Short mmCIF file of C-alpha atoms in Angstrom, two decimals:
data_model
loop_
_atom_site.label_atom_id
_atom_site.label_comp_id
_atom_site.label_asym_id
_atom_site.label_seq_id
_atom_site.Cartn_x
_atom_site.Cartn_y
_atom_site.Cartn_z
CA MET A 1 -0.12 -0.23 0.01
CA ASN A 2 1.29 3.40 -0.37
CA PRO A 3 0.54 6.01 1.75
CA ILE A 4 -2.85 8.15 1.76
CA PRO A 5 -4.70 11.51 1.44
CA HIS A 6 -6.18 13.20 4.20
CA ALA A 7 -8.48 13.73 3.01
CA SER A 8 -9.49 9.69 1.95
CA ALA A 9 -7.98 8.37 5.26
CA LEU A 10 -10.89 7.14 7.39
CA SER A 11 -13.33 6.34 4.90
CA ALA A 12 -10.58 3.85 3.66
CA LEU A 13 -9.93 1.82 7.02
CA ASP A 14 -12.20 -1.19 7.30
CA ASP A 15 -13.57 -1.30 11.26
CA ARG A 16 -10.51 -3.79 12.28
CA MET A 17 -7.91 -1.44 11.23
CA ARG A 18 -10.27 1.79 12.50
CA THR A 19 -10.30 -0.33 16.08
CA ILE A 20 -7.18 -0.91 15.66
CA PHE A 21 -6.52 2.60 15.26
CA ARG A 22 -8.07 3.78 17.52
CA GLU A 23 -6.64 1.87 20.32
CA ILE A 24 -2.90 2.00 19.76
CA VAL A 25 -3.26 6.09 19.51
CA GLU A 26 -5.47 5.60 22.91
CA ALA A 27 -2.96 3.84 24.35
CA TYR A 28 -0.23 5.99 23.18
CA LEU A 29 -1.59 9.31 24.63
CA ARG A 30 -2.36 8.34 28.07
CA SER A 31 1.49 6.09 28.35
CA GLY A 32 3.37 7.91 25.78
CA GLU A 33 5.07 4.90 24.49
CA PRO A 34 4.65 2.81 21.60
CA VAL A 35 1.90 -0.52 21.77
CA GLY A 36 3.24 -3.75 20.68
CA SER A 37 0.81 -6.12 19.91
CA ARG A 38 1.24 -8.53 22.46
CA THR A 39 0.10 -5.09 24.51
CA LEU A 40 -2.99 -5.07 22.44
CA SER A 41 -4.91 -8.36 22.48
CA GLN A 42 -3.70 -8.75 26.71
CA THR A 43 -5.45 -6.01 27.51
CA GLY A 44 -7.36 -3.97 24.65
CA ASN A 45 -11.07 -4.41 23.12
CA LEU A 46 -9.95 -7.15 20.87
CA SER A 47 -10.88 -10.67 20.36
CA LEU A 48 -7.95 -11.12 18.08
CA SER A 49 -4.83 -12.79 18.09
CA PRO A 50 -0.97 -10.46 18.67
CA ALA A 51 -0.63 -11.70 14.87
CA SER A 52 -3.47 -10.40 12.95
CA ILE A 53 -3.16 -7.13 14.81
CA ARG A 54 0.51 -7.59 13.67
CA ASN A 55 -0.12 -6.35 9.95
CA THR A 56 -3.81 -4.41 10.18
CA MET A 57 -1.07 -2.11 12.40
CA ALA A 58 1.80 -3.40 9.15
CA ASP A 59 -0.83 -1.73 6.89
CA LEU A 60 -1.94 1.26 9.21
CA ALA A 61 1.84 1.74 9.01
CA GLN A 62 2.06 2.67 4.90
CA LEU A 63 -0.62 4.65 4.99
CA GLY A 64 1.58 5.98 7.20
CA LEU A 65 -1.24 6.88 9.79
CA LEU A 66 1.64 4.39 12.58
CA SER A 67 5.34 4.40 12.92
CA ALA A 68 7.44 2.61 15.13
CA PRO A 69 10.52 4.16 17.01
CA HIS A 70 12.92 0.67 16.33
CA SER A 71 12.76 -2.08 14.42
CA SER A 72 12.10 -4.38 17.56
CA ALA A 73 9.21 -1.69 19.66
CA GLY A 74 5.77 -1.13 18.96
CA ARG A 75 3.92 1.58 17.30
CA MET A 76 3.00 5.48 18.03
CA PRO A 77 0.45 6.91 15.60
CA THR A 78 2.80 9.90 13.39
CA HIS A 79 1.81 13.82 13.37
CA ALA A 80 -0.40 13.30 10.34
CA GLY A 81 -1.63 9.77 12.15
CA LEU A 82 -3.14 11.78 15.18
CA ARG A 83 -4.42 14.54 12.45
CA LEU A 84 -6.23 11.37 11.76
CA PHE A 85 -7.58 10.23 14.74
CA VAL A 86 -8.70 13.76 15.95
CA ASP A 87 -10.59 15.21 13.09
CA GLY A 88 -12.66 11.45 12.21
CA LEU A 89 -12.33 9.77 15.89
CA LEU A 90 -11.82 11.44 19.19
CA GLN A 91 -14.65 12.25 21.14
CA VAL A 92 -14.05 15.50 22.92
CA GLY A 93 -15.52 15.58 26.66
CA GLU A 94 -17.53 18.14 28.57
CA LEU A 95 -16.66 20.19 31.33
CA THR A 96 -18.58 18.76 34.36
CA GLU A 97 -20.45 22.10 36.47
CA ASP A 98 -17.55 21.67 39.24
CA GLU A 99 -14.83 21.98 36.69
CA ARG A 100 -16.91 24.56 35.88
CA LYS A 101 -17.00 26.49 38.42
CA ALA A 102 -12.87 26.37 39.54
CA ILE A 103 -12.31 27.34 35.80
CA GLU A 104 -14.74 30.72 36.47
CA GLY A 105 -13.66 31.43 40.70
CA LYS A 106 -9.92 31.37 39.65
CA VAL A 107 -9.97 33.24 37.00
CA VAL A 108 -12.41 35.84 37.85
CA ARG A 109 -10.60 36.37 41.51
CA SER A 110 -7.40 36.94 39.86
CA GLY A 111 -6.55 40.32 39.74
CA ARG A 112 -8.00 43.62 39.17
CA THR A 113 -5.67 44.01 35.44
CA THR A 114 -6.13 42.79 32.32
CA GLN A 115 -2.77 40.94 32.59
CA ASP A 116 -3.27 39.72 35.96
CA LEU A 117 -6.13 37.39 34.65
CA LEU A 118 -3.96 36.39 31.68
CA SER A 119 -0.97 36.12 33.66
CA GLU A 120 -3.24 33.40 35.81
CA ALA A 121 -5.46 32.54 32.50
CA SER A 122 -2.00 30.92 31.55
CA ALA A 123 -1.69 29.04 34.68
CA LEU A 124 -4.21 27.47 34.88
CA LEU A 125 -4.08 25.93 31.65
CA SER A 126 -0.96 24.43 32.12
CA GLY A 127 -2.20 23.18 35.01
CA LEU A 128 -5.40 21.80 33.69
CA ALA A 129 -3.95 19.97 30.53
CA GLY A 130 -0.13 19.71 31.49
CA GLY A 131 2.08 21.66 29.23
CA ALA A 132 2.78 25.02 28.81
CA GLY A 133 -0.15 27.64 29.03
CA LEU A 134 -0.12 31.30 26.28
CA VAL A 135 -1.99 34.03 26.09
CA VAL A 136 -2.39 36.79 23.36
CA THR A 137 -2.48 40.06 25.21
CA PRO A 138 -5.67 42.26 23.49
CA LYS A 139 -4.72 44.11 20.79
CA ARG A 140 -4.71 48.28 21.53
CA GLU A 141 -8.71 49.29 20.74
CA ALA A 142 -9.16 52.22 22.44
CA PRO A 143 -10.18 55.53 20.82
CA LEU A 144 -7.75 58.21 20.50
CA ARG A 145 -7.98 62.05 21.74
CA HIS A 146 -4.47 63.64 20.81
CA VAL A 147 -1.08 63.03 19.20
CA GLU A 148 1.42 65.42 18.57
CA PHE A 149 5.21 64.82 17.52
CA VAL A 150 8.90 66.25 19.68
CA PRO A 151 12.47 66.19 18.14
CA LEU A 152 14.37 63.72 19.86
CA SER A 153 17.47 63.54 17.52
CA ALA A 154 18.70 64.74 14.13
CA GLN A 155 17.93 60.78 13.79
CA GLU A 156 14.96 60.34 16.04
CA VAL A 157 11.62 61.92 16.85
CA LEU A 158 8.69 60.52 19.61
CA GLY A 159 5.62 60.65 19.17
CA ILE A 160 3.25 60.69 21.95
CA LEU A 161 -0.46 59.09 21.22
CA VAL A 162 -3.31 60.47 23.89
CA PHE A 163 -5.97 57.57 24.33
CA GLU A 164 -10.27 58.84 25.12
CA ASP A 165 -9.14 56.44 28.47
CA GLY A 166 -6.65 58.76 29.33
CA SER A 167 -3.85 56.78 29.26
CA VAL A 168 -1.05 57.80 26.63
CA GLU A 169 2.24 56.10 25.06
CA ASN A 170 4.94 56.76 23.06
CA ARG A 171 6.55 55.70 20.05
CA LEU A 172 10.29 56.16 18.85
CA MET A 173 10.35 56.63 15.24
CA ARG A 174 13.04 58.03 12.45
CA THR A 175 12.77 61.96 12.12
CA PRO A 176 12.22 62.45 8.12
CA GLU A 177 14.10 63.49 5.78
CA GLY A 178 13.75 67.74 5.29
CA MET A 179 11.75 67.96 8.39
CA PHE A 180 11.37 71.37 9.98
CA PRO A 181 9.89 71.80 13.74
CA ALA A 182 6.82 73.25 12.01
CA THR A 183 6.09 69.98 10.18
CA LEU A 184 6.06 68.38 13.59
CA VAL A 185 3.33 70.52 14.43
CA GLU A 186 1.47 69.80 10.08
CA ALA A 187 1.01 65.86 10.67
CA GLY A 188 0.04 66.53 14.57
CA ASN A 189 -2.41 68.26 13.86
CA TYR A 190 -3.45 66.34 11.31
CA LEU A 191 -3.15 62.67 12.48
CA SER A 192 -4.86 64.51 15.88
CA ALA A 193 -8.58 65.63 13.48
CA ARG A 194 -8.59 62.26 11.67
CA LEU A 195 -7.98 59.97 14.74
CA LYS A 196 -10.37 61.27 17.28
CA GLY A 197 -12.66 59.45 18.48
CA ARG A 198 -11.08 56.40 16.37
CA SER A 199 -8.85 53.74 16.85
CA LEU A 200 -5.73 53.88 14.97
CA ASP A 201 -7.03 51.08 12.69
CA GLU A 202 -10.67 52.21 11.89
CA ALA A 203 -8.46 55.44 10.50
CA ARG A 204 -6.05 53.73 9.44
CA LYS A 205 -7.06 52.49 5.51
CA ALA A 206 -9.40 56.20 5.12
CA ILE A 207 -5.98 58.13 5.78
CA ALA A 208 -3.90 56.57 3.59
CA GLN A 209 -6.03 56.07 0.90
CA GLU A 210 -6.36 60.11 1.35
CA ILE A 211 -2.60 60.75 0.97
CA ASP A 212 -2.02 58.35 -1.46
CA GLU A 213 -4.96 60.76 -3.46
CA ARG A 214 -2.58 63.73 -2.88
CA ARG A 215 -5.77 64.98 -0.65
CA ALA A 216 -4.19 65.06 2.64
CA GLN A 217 -2.26 68.85 1.89
CA LEU A 218 0.68 67.76 3.70
CA ASP A 219 4.09 68.12 2.35
CA THR A 220 6.55 65.72 1.78
CA ALA A 221 8.53 64.88 5.25
CA ALA A 222 4.38 65.54 6.99
CA GLU A 223 3.11 62.47 4.97
CA THR A 224 6.69 60.60 5.05
CA LEU A 225 5.96 61.26 8.92
CA VAL A 226 1.59 60.13 8.61
CA LYS A 227 3.11 57.10 7.03
CA GLN A 228 5.41 55.65 8.78
CA GLY A 229 3.73 56.46 11.77
CA LEU A 230 0.57 54.54 10.94
CA ALA A 231 2.67 51.68 10.07
CA ASP A 232 4.96 51.17 12.51
CA TRP A 233 1.67 51.92 14.87
CA THR A 234 -0.32 49.28 12.94
CA GLY A 235 1.42 46.67 12.45
CA ARG A 236 3.52 45.99 15.67
CA LYS A 237 3.20 42.27 17.18
CA ASN A 238 4.95 44.02 20.20
CA ASP A 239 1.53 46.49 21.38
CA ARG A 240 0.70 42.68 22.52
CA ALA A 241 2.10 40.55 25.10
CA LEU A 242 2.70 37.13 24.83
CA ILE A 243 2.75 35.54 28.52
CA VAL A 244 3.73 31.23 29.09
CA ARG A 245 3.35 29.91 32.02
CA GLY A 246 4.33 26.17 33.81
CA GLN A 247 7.39 25.69 30.81
CA ALA A 248 8.89 23.38 34.12
CA ARG A 249 5.65 21.10 33.60
CA LEU A 250 6.74 19.94 29.90
CA LEU A 251 10.46 18.55 31.43
CA GLU A 252 7.24 15.86 33.67
CA SER A 253 7.15 14.09 29.96
CA VAL A 254 11.27 14.18 30.00
CA ASP A 255 12.20 9.40 29.72
CA ALA A 256 15.00 9.93 27.42
CA ALA A 257 17.59 11.26 26.33
CA GLY A 258 15.95 12.13 22.92
CA ASP A 259 12.58 13.43 24.46
CA LEU A 260 15.42 16.46 26.63
CA GLU A 261 16.30 17.55 22.88
CA ARG A 262 13.15 17.91 21.48
CA ILE A 263 11.95 19.70 24.85
CA ARG A 264 15.36 21.82 24.24
CA MET A 265 14.03 22.58 20.76
CA LEU A 266 10.28 23.23 21.82
CA PHE A 267 11.73 25.77 24.69
CA GLU A 268 13.76 27.55 21.56
CA ASP A 269 10.91 27.81 19.76
CA ILE A 270 8.85 28.89 22.79
CA GLU A 271 11.42 32.34 22.83
CA ARG A 272 10.44 33.58 19.45
CA LYS A 273 7.15 35.64 20.56
CA GLU A 274 6.67 37.34 17.51
CA GLU A 275 6.34 33.81 14.89
CA LEU A 276 4.19 32.46 18.30
CA ILE A 277 1.92 35.58 18.48
CA THR A 278 1.59 35.26 14.61
CA LEU A 279 0.74 31.34 15.25
CA LEU A 280 -2.13 32.58 17.62
CA ASP A 281 -3.16 35.27 16.12
CA LYS A 282 -4.55 32.34 13.77
CA ALA A 283 -7.23 31.32 15.52
CA ARG A 284 -8.41 34.74 14.59
CA ASP A 285 -9.19 32.71 11.18
CA GLY A 286 -12.18 30.55 12.90
CA ASP A 287 -14.53 30.40 15.86
CA GLY A 288 -13.78 27.62 17.51
CA VAL A 289 -10.42 25.97 19.39
CA ARG A 290 -8.00 25.31 16.58
CA LEU A 291 -5.15 22.66 16.86
CA PHE A 292 -2.13 22.26 15.09
CA ILE A 293 -0.50 19.71 15.56
CA GLY A 294 4.12 18.79 15.01
CA ALA A 295 5.12 19.82 11.91
CA GLU A 296 1.84 21.47 10.71
CA ASN A 297 3.25 24.47 11.57
CA PRO A 298 7.08 25.04 11.01
CA LEU A 299 7.56 27.05 14.18
CA PHE A 300 7.10 23.29 15.72
CA SER A 301 8.49 21.85 13.25
CA LEU A 302 11.84 20.56 14.76
CA SER A 303 9.71 19.78 18.55
CA GLY A 304 7.14 18.22 16.89
CA SER A 305 4.89 18.79 19.38
CA SER A 306 1.23 20.54 19.68
CA VAL A 307 -1.17 23.95 20.32
CA ILE A 308 -4.40 23.74 20.92
CA VAL A 309 -5.69 27.52 20.65
CA ALA A 310 -8.33 29.60 20.86
CA PRO A 311 -10.14 32.83 20.88
CA TYR A 312 -12.04 35.18 22.95
CA MET A 313 -14.26 37.42 21.88
CA ASN A 314 -16.30 40.90 23.19
CA SER A 315 -19.03 40.79 22.61
CA GLU A 316 -19.65 41.80 19.13
CA GLN A 317 -18.34 38.25 18.62
CA GLU A 318 -14.94 40.52 17.57
CA ILE A 319 -11.85 39.13 18.38
CA ILE A 320 -9.30 40.46 21.03
CA GLY A 321 -6.85 38.48 21.41
CA ALA A 322 -6.03 33.73 21.69
CA LEU A 323 -5.26 31.49 24.33
CA GLY A 324 -4.86 28.20 24.32
CA VAL A 325 -2.27 25.03 25.81
CA ILE A 326 1.94 23.63 23.90
CA GLY A 327 2.74 20.24 24.85
CA PRO A 328 3.48 17.09 23.82
CA THR A 329 1.76 15.45 20.83
CA ARG A 330 -0.16 12.80 22.86
CA LEU A 331 -2.15 15.72 24.78
CA ASN A 332 -5.23 14.87 26.31
CA TYR A 333 -6.74 16.09 23.47
CA ALA A 334 -10.48 14.75 25.02
CA ARG A 335 -9.83 16.95 28.00
CA VAL A 336 -7.45 19.82 26.39
CA ILE A 337 -10.34 21.41 23.82
CA PRO A 338 -12.98 21.50 25.78
CA LEU A 339 -10.32 23.27 28.63
CA VAL A 340 -9.06 26.26 26.07
CA ASP A 341 -12.26 26.92 24.44
CA TYR A 342 -14.15 27.44 27.54
CA THR A 343 -11.72 29.31 29.90
CA ALA A 344 -11.38 31.55 26.52
CA ARG A 345 -14.48 32.54 26.64
CA VAL A 346 -14.72 33.22 30.49
CA VAL A 347 -12.36 35.64 29.77
CA GLY A 348 -13.69 37.07 26.76
CA GLN A 349 -16.24 37.49 29.03
CA ILE A 350 -14.60 38.81 31.95
CA LEU A 351 -12.72 41.99 29.12
CA ASP A 352 -15.85 43.02 28.00
CA GLY A 353 -17.58 42.94 31.87
CA THR A 354 -20.45 40.67 30.62
CA ARG A 355 -19.54 38.37 33.43
CA ARG A 356 -19.72 39.32 37.35
CA GLU A 357 -18.31 36.61 40.03
#
């Protein structure tokens, strides 16, 4: 047999293959160890001899769904096999009422600030799921009141953004060529008039279109400063932080030198925060939980890890951030998926002020 496309893989399995495949994956997710035919014949729900099971396991391996660490070992699911299992055979559990109340209680009482809330959510997911908890903080969407530019040196300008909620943010920028003090005033007044009462994202396209159509009536240096400011302020991922809690839990699954090397590479992946934020942002492409297994995302192609992520939303169902869990591919998907989903819903409601203790 040759490997078959993912979309038709499940329908290509007969009842025996499907049953044995499910038994192997579930046993692997429980233990993290390859599963042998003798073990399945003794402990599984199969009325088959080890030889019959072995033959079916070989067929599943030829389909690209199982692999063996070495010739004498049992079989374990490949990343493609795990994806097939999650998409077609996994029965996702429901959280109990006690589990829901525990999540709500810990997150609601986590503190007064958004940072406290999201930090507790990340730690909570780590503790319940057995991996590291990940949370991307919301992007600032508050409307602006005023924009001002202050010269710092011949090379740098300070952009001062004053928001309607009273907060102030300072942004360093490069000084455009041909800039005079009047240029800073002109650019600041132009942006203040067009941004007042609107968020950066809301006004960005309209301002860019006005400049492109030569309706802005700005000199060249002021136009450059405005364009540079909009590009920098609306495109910066470092406006949002990545909160990671529970990395030490990843070491609990280490029982071999190969595992230790995998975890070392995973720690390096987690340090690449910009790329992790980009990955979590992919939750914006869908309404619910998203799952990335191993090489499905280039960031984890070496460490062979899984990420389960869900967006958290406000009362208008607008996505404001994302949270999730990262860990070995043998995460308990049936349990972790509803944990991530429910925690995201609770966090969104608290940040939006629609949930009370």
